[in-house]
Tab-separated table of C-alpha atoms and ligand atoms in Angstrom:
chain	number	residue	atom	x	y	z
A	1	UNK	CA	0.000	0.000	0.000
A	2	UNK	CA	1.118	3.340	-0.945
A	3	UNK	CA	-0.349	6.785	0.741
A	4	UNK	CA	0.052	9.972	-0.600
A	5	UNK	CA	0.093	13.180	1.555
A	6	UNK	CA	-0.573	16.475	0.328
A	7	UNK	CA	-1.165	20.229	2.452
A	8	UNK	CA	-2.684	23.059	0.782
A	9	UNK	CA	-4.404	26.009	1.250
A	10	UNK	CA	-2.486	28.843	3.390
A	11	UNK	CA	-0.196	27.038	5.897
A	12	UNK	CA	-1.064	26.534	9.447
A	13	UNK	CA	0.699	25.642	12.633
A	14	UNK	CA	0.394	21.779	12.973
A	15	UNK	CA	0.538	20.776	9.409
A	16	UNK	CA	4.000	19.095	9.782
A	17	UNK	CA	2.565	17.051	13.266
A	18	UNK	CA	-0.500	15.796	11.368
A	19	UNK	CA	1.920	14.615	8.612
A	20	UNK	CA	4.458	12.802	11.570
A	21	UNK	CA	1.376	10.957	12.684
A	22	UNK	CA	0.222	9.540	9.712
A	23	UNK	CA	3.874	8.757	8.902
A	24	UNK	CA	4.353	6.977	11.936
A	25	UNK	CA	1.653	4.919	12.074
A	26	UNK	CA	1.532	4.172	8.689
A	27	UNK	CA	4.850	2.783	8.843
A	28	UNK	CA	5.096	1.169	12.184
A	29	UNK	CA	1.783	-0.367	12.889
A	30	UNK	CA	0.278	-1.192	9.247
A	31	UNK	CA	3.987	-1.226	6.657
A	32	UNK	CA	2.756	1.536	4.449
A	33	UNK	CA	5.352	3.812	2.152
A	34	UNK	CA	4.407	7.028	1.888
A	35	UNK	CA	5.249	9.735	-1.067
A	36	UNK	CA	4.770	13.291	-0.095
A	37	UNK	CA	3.201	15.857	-3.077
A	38	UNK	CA	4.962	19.086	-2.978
A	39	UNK	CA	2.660	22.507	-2.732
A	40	UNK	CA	-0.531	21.017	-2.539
A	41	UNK	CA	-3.272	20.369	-5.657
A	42	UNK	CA	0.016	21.184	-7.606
A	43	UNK	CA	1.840	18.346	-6.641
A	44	UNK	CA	-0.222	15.000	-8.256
A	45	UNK	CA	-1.130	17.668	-11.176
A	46	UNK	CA	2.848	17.824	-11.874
A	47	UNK	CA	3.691	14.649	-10.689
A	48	UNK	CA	6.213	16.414	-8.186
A	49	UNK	CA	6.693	14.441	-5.183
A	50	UNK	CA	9.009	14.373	-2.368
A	51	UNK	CA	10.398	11.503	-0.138
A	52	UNK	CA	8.249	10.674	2.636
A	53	UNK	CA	9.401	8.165	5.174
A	54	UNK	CA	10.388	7.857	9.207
A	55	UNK	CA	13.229	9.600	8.700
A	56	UNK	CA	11.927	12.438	6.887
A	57	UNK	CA	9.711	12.969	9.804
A	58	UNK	CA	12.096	12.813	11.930
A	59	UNK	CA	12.180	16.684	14.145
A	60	UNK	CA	9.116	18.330	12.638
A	61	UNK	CA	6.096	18.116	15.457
A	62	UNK	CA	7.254	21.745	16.877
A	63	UNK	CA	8.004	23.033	13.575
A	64	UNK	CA	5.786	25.496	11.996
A	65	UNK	CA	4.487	25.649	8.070
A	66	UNK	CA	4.213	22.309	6.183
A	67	UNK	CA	7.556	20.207	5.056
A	68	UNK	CA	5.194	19.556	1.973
A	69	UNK	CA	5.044	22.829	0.572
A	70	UNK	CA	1.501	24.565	0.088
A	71	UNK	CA	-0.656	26.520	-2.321
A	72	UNK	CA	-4.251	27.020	-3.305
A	73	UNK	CA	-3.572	26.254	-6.791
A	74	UNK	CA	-7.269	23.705	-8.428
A	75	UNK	CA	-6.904	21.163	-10.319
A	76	UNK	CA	-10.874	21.659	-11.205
A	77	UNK	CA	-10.026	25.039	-12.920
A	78	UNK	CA	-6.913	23.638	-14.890
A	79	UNK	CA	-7.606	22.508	-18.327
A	80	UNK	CA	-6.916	18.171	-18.060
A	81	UNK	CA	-6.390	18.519	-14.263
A	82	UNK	CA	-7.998	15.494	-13.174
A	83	UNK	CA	-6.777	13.515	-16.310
A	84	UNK	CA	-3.555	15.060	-15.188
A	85	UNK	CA	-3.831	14.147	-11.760
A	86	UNK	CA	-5.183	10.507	-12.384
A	87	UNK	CA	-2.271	9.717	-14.280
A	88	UNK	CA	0.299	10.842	-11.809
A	89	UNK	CA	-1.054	9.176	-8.940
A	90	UNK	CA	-1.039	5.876	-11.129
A	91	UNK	CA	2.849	6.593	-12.723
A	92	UNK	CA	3.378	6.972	-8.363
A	93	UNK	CA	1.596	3.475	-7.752
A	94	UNK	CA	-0.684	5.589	-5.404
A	95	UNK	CA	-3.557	3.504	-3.610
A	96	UNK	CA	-4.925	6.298	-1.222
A	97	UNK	CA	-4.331	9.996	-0.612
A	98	UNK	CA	-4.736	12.268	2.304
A	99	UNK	CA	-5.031	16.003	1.437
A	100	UNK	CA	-5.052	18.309	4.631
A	101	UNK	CA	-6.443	21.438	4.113
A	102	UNK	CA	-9.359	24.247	4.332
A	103	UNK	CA	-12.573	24.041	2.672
A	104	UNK	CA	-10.619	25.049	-0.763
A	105	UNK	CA	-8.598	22.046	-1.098
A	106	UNK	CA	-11.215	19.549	0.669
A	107	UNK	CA	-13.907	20.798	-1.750
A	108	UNK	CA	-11.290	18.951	-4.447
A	109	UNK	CA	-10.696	16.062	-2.572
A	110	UNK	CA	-14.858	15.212	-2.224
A	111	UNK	CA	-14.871	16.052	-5.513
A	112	UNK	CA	-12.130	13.561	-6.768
A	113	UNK	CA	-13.773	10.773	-4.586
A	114	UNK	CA	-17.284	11.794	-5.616
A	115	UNK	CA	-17.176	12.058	-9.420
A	116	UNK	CA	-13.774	10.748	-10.270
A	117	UNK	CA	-13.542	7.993	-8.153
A	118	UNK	CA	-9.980	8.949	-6.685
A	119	UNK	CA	-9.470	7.412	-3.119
A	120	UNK	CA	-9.373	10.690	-0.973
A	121	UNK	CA	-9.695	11.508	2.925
A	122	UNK	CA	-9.626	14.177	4.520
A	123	UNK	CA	-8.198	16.386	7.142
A	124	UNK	CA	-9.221	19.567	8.070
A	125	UNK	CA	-7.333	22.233	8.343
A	126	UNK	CA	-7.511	26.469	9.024
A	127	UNK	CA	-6.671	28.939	11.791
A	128	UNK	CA	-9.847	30.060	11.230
A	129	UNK	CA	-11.551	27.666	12.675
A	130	UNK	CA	-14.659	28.253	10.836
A	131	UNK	CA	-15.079	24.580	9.413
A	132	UNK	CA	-18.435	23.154	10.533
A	133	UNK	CA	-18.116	19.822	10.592
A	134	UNK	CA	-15.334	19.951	13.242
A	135	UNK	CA	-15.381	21.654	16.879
A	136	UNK	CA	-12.065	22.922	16.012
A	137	UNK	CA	-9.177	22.979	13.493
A	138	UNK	CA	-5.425	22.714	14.408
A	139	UNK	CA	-3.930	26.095	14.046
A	140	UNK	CA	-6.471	28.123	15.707
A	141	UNK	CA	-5.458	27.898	19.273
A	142	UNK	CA	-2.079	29.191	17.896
A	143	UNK	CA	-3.451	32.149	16.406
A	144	UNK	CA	-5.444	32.879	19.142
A	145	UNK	CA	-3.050	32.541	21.462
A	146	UNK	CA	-0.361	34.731	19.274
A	147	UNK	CA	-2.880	37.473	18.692
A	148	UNK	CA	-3.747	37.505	22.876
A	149	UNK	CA	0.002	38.049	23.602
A	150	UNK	CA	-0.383	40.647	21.023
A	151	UNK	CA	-3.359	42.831	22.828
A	152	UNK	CA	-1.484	42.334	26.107
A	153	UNK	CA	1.411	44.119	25.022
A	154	UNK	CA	-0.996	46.874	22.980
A	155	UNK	CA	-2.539	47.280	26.821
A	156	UNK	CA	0.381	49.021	28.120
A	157	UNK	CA	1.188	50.839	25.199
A	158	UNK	CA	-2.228	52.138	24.859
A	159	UNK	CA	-2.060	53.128	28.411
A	160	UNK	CA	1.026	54.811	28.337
A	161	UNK	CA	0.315	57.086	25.754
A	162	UNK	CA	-3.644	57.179	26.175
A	163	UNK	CA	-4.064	56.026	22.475
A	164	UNK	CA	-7.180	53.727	20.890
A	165	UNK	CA	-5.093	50.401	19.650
A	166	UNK	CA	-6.771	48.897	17.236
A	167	UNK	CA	-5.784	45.526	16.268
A	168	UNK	CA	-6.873	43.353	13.406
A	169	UNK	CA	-7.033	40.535	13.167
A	170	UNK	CA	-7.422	37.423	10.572
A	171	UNK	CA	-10.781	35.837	9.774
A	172	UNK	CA	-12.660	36.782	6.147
A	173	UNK	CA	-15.796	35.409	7.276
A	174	UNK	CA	-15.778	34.191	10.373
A	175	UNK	CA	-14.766	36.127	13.619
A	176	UNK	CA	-13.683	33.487	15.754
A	177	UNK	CA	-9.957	34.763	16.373
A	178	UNK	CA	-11.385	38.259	17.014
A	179	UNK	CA	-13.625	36.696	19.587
A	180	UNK	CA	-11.705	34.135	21.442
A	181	UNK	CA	-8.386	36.462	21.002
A	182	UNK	CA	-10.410	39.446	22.141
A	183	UNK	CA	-12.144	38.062	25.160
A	184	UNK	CA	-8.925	36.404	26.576
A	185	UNK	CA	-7.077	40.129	25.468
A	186	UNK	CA	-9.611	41.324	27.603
A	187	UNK	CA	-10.443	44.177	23.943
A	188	UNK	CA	-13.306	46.636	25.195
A	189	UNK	CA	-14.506	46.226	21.457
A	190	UNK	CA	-14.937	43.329	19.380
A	191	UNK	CA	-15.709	43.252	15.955
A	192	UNK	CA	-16.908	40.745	13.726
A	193	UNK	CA	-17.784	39.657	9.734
A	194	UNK	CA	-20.719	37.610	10.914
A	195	UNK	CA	-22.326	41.156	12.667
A	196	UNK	CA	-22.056	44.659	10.780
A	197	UNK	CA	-20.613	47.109	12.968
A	198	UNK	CA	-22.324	50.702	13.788
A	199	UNK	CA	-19.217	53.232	14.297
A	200	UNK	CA	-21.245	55.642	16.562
A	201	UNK	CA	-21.502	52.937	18.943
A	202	UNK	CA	-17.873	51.831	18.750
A	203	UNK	CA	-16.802	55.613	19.371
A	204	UNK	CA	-19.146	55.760	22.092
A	205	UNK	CA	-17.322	52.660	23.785
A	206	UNK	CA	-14.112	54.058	23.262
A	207	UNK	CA	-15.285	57.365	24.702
A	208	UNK	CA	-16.904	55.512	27.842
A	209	UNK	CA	-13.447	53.550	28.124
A	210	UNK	CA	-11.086	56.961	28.897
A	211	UNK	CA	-13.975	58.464	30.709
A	212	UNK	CA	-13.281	55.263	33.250
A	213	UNK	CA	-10.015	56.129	32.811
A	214	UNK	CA	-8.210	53.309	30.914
A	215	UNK	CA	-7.222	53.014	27.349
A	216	UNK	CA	-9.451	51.355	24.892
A	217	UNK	CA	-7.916	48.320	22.585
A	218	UNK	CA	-10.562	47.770	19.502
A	219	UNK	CA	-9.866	44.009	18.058
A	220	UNK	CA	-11.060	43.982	14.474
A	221	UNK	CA	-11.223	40.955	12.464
A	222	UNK	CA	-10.042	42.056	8.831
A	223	UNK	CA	-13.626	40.784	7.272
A	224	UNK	CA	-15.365	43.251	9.567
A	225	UNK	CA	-17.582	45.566	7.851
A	226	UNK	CA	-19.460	49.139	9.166
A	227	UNK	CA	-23.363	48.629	9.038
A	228	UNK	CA	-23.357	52.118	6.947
A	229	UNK	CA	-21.128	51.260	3.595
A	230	UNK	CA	-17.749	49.398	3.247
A	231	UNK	CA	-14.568	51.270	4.604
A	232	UNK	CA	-13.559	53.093	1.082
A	233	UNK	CA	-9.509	52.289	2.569
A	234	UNK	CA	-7.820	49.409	0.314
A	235	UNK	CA	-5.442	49.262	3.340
A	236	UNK	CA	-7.946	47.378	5.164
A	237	UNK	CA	-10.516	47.646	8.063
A	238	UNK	CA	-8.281	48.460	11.078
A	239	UNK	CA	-6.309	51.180	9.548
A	240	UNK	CA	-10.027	52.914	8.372
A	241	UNK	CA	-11.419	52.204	11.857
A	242	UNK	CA	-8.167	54.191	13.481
A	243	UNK	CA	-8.914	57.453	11.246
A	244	UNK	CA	-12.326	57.514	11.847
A	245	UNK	CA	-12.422	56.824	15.687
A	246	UNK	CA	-9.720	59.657	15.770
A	247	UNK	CA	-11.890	61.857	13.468
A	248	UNK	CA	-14.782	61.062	15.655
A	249	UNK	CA	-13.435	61.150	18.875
A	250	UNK	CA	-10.577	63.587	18.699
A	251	UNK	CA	-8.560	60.415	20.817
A	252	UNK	CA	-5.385	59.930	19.132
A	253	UNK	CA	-5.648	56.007	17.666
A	254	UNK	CA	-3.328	53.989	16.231
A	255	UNK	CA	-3.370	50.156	14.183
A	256	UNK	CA	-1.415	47.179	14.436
A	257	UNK	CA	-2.125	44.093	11.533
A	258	UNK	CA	-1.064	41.151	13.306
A	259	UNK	CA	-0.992	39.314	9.777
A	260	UNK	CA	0.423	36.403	9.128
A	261	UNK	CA	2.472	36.292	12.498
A	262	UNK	CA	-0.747	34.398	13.727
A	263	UNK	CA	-0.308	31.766	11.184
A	264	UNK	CA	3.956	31.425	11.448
A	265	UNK	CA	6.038	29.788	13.957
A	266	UNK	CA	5.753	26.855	16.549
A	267	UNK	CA	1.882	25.390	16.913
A	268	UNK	CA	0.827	25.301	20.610
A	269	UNK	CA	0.535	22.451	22.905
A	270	UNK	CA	-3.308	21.635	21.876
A	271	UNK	CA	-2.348	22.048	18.140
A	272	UNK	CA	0.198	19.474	18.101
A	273	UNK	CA	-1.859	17.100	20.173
A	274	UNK	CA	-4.852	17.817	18.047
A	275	UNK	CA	-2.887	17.402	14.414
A	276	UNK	CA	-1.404	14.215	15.470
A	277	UNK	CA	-4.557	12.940	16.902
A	278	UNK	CA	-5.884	14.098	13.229
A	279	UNK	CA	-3.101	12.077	11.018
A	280	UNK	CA	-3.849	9.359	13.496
A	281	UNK	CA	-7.351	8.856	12.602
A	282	UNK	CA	-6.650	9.570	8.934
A	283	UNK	CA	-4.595	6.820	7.939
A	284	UNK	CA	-6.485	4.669	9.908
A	285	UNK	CA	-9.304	5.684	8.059
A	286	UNK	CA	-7.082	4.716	4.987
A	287	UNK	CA	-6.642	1.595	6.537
A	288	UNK	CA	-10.357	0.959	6.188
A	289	UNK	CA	-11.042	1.753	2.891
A	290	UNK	CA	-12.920	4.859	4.505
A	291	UNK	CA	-12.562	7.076	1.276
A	292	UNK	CA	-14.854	9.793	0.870
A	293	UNK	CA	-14.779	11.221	4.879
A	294	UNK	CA	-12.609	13.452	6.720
A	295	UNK	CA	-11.720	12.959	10.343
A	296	UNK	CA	-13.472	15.736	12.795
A	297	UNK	CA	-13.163	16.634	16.415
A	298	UNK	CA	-16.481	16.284	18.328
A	299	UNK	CA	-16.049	16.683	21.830
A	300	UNK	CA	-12.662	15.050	22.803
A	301	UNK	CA	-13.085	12.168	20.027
A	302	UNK	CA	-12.340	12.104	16.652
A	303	UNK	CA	-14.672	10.948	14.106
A	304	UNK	CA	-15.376	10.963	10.450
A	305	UNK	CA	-17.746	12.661	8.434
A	306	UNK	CA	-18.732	12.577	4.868
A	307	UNK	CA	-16.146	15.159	2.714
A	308	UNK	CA	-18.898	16.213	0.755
A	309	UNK	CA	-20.822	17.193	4.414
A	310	UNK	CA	-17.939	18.599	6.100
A	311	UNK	CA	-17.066	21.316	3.357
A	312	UNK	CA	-20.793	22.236	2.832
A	313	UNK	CA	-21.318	25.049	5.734
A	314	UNK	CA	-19.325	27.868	7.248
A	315	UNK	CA	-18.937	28.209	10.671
A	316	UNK	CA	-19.977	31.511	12.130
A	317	UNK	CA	-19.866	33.144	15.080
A	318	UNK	CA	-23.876	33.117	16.755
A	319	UNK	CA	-25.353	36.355	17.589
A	320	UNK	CA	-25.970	34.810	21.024
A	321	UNK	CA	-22.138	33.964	21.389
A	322	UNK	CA	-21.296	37.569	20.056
A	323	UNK	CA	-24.062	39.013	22.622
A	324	UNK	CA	-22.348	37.396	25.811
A	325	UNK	CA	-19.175	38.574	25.133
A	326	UNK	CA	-20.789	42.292	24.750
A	327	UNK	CA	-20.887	42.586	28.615
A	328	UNK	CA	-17.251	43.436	27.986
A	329	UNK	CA	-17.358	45.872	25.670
A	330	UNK	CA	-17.189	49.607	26.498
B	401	F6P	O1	-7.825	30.946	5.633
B	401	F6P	C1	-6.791	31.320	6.453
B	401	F6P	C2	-6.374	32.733	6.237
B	401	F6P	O2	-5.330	32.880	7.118
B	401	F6P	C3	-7.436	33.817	6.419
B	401	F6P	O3	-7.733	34.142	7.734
B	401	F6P	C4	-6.815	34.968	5.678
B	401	F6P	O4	-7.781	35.867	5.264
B	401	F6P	C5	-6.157	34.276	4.529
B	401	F6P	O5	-5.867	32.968	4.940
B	401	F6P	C6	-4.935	34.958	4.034
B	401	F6P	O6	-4.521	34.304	2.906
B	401	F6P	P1	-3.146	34.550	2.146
B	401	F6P	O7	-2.110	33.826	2.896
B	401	F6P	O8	-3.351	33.968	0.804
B	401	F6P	O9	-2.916	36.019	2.157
């Protein structure tokens, strides 16, 4: 039996445990070889692989990014791509792949299985976190936990010079790093894609916040959007939200965009233990002939779900979940 691995999508911290654990147990407990694609979808459309044994494991649970090389190139959009890709796997002697990625690259994967009959499973994969089939992704406990040490250290500059910091934040269309990062940050405004935001109230927070004497820190995730038109800035939301709450409020504000910091570097304890638990279940699931499902965290187990299910819905923040943390804000 030979397993092919692939990662695409934007990298994510965990990545390289999730490919140690299917490695491992692949190898050890059922004699599997392995052949690593390099940079995702691109990879079996090329035919460019990598080796991928024990050895080439070997070090990588603590290190960040992927040792497979990412992208979010389709193979659905290229002209011959699943020809293309069929071939390669065969010329490879592949029996089974694993892709490990966001929606993007899973959406290919339950297509492959689906219509082209390509043995695919699936493991999910974004700091975002805003996969529905899964309680939570690898990576996003990272981020979160990168952007909180961020908004601790804004505190005390904000204080110091009695300046608005507004930080943003990742998260297109889901606020979930706002939210978790901003409620452990302890922000005194949080603001979310899934809930358009009205600017006279966010000025009056931040106006409330110095009256009580402290300085205000405004977390922004970057798909936030004002209930009264988009922010006209290409620069993004948090630099907009700066200028206007200065404009407004005549309190000097400044921006920091944590970027992709929140995705780089070491994943945290929970990450690793999560993406290893995830390559775990995966190749087991290869083991079964499970093809078609990704594995999913539900409570502390992991399961598997249909690929086709699992890439269906967005995960969004609930306005009742938004509305408890509002006690905060102000
Ligand atoms: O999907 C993960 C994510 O980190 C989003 O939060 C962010 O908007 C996007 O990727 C950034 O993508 P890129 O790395 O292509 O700029």
């Amino acid at each position: 039996m030979r397993v092919g691995v692939l990662t695409g999508g934007g990298d994510c911290p965990g990545l390289n445990a999730v490919i140690r654990g299917i490695v491992r147990k692949g190898v050890q407990e059922y004699g599997y070889e392995f052949t690593g694609f390099r940079d995702g979808w691109r990879g079996p459309l090329d035919g460019d692989t990598v080796r991928l044994d024990i050895p080439a494991v070997r070090g990588i649970l603590p290190r960040g990014g992927t040792i497979l090389g990412s992208s979010r190139t389709d193979p659905l959009t290229v002209e011959s791509g699943i020809r293309r890709i069929k071939e390669n796997l065969a010329k490879s002697e592949i029996d089974a792949l694993i892709a490990i990625g966001g929606a993007g690259t899973l959406r290919v994967a339950a297509r492959l299985v689906d219509e082209y009959g390509v043995p695919c499973v699936g493991v999910p994969k974004t700091i975002d976190n805003d996969l529905s089939a899964t309680d939570y992704t690898f990576g996003f406990d990272t981020a979160v936990g990168i952007a909180t040490e961020a908004i601790d250290r804004l505190h005390t500059t904000a204080e110091s010079h009695k300046r608005v910091l507004v930080v943003e934040v990742m998260g297109r269309h889901a606020g979930w790093i706002a939210l978790h990062s901003g409620l452990a940050g302890g922000a005194n405004v949080i603001l979310i894609p899934e809930q358009r935001f009205d600017l006279d109230q966010v000025c009056a927070w931040v106006t409330s916040r110095f009256k009580a004497t402290y300085a205000p820190i405004v977390v922004v995730a970057e798909g936030a959007r004002p209930r009264d038109g988009e922010p006209a800035r290409p620069s993004g939301v948090g630099e907009w939200l700066a200028e206007e709450i200065e404009r407004r409020t005549g309190n000097e504000a400044r921006t920091t965009v944590l970027g992709h910091v929140q995705r780089g570097g070491t994943p945290s304890a929970f990450d690793r233990w999560l993406a290893t638990r995830f390559g775990l279940h995966a190749i087991d699931a290869v083991r079964d002939g499970d093809f078609g499902s990704m594995v999913a965290l539900r409570g502390t187990d992991i399961v598997r779900v249909p690929l086709s299910e699992a890439t269906a819905r967005l995960k969004t923040v609930e306005p009742a979940l938004y509305e408890e943390v509002g006690v905060f804000f102000g």
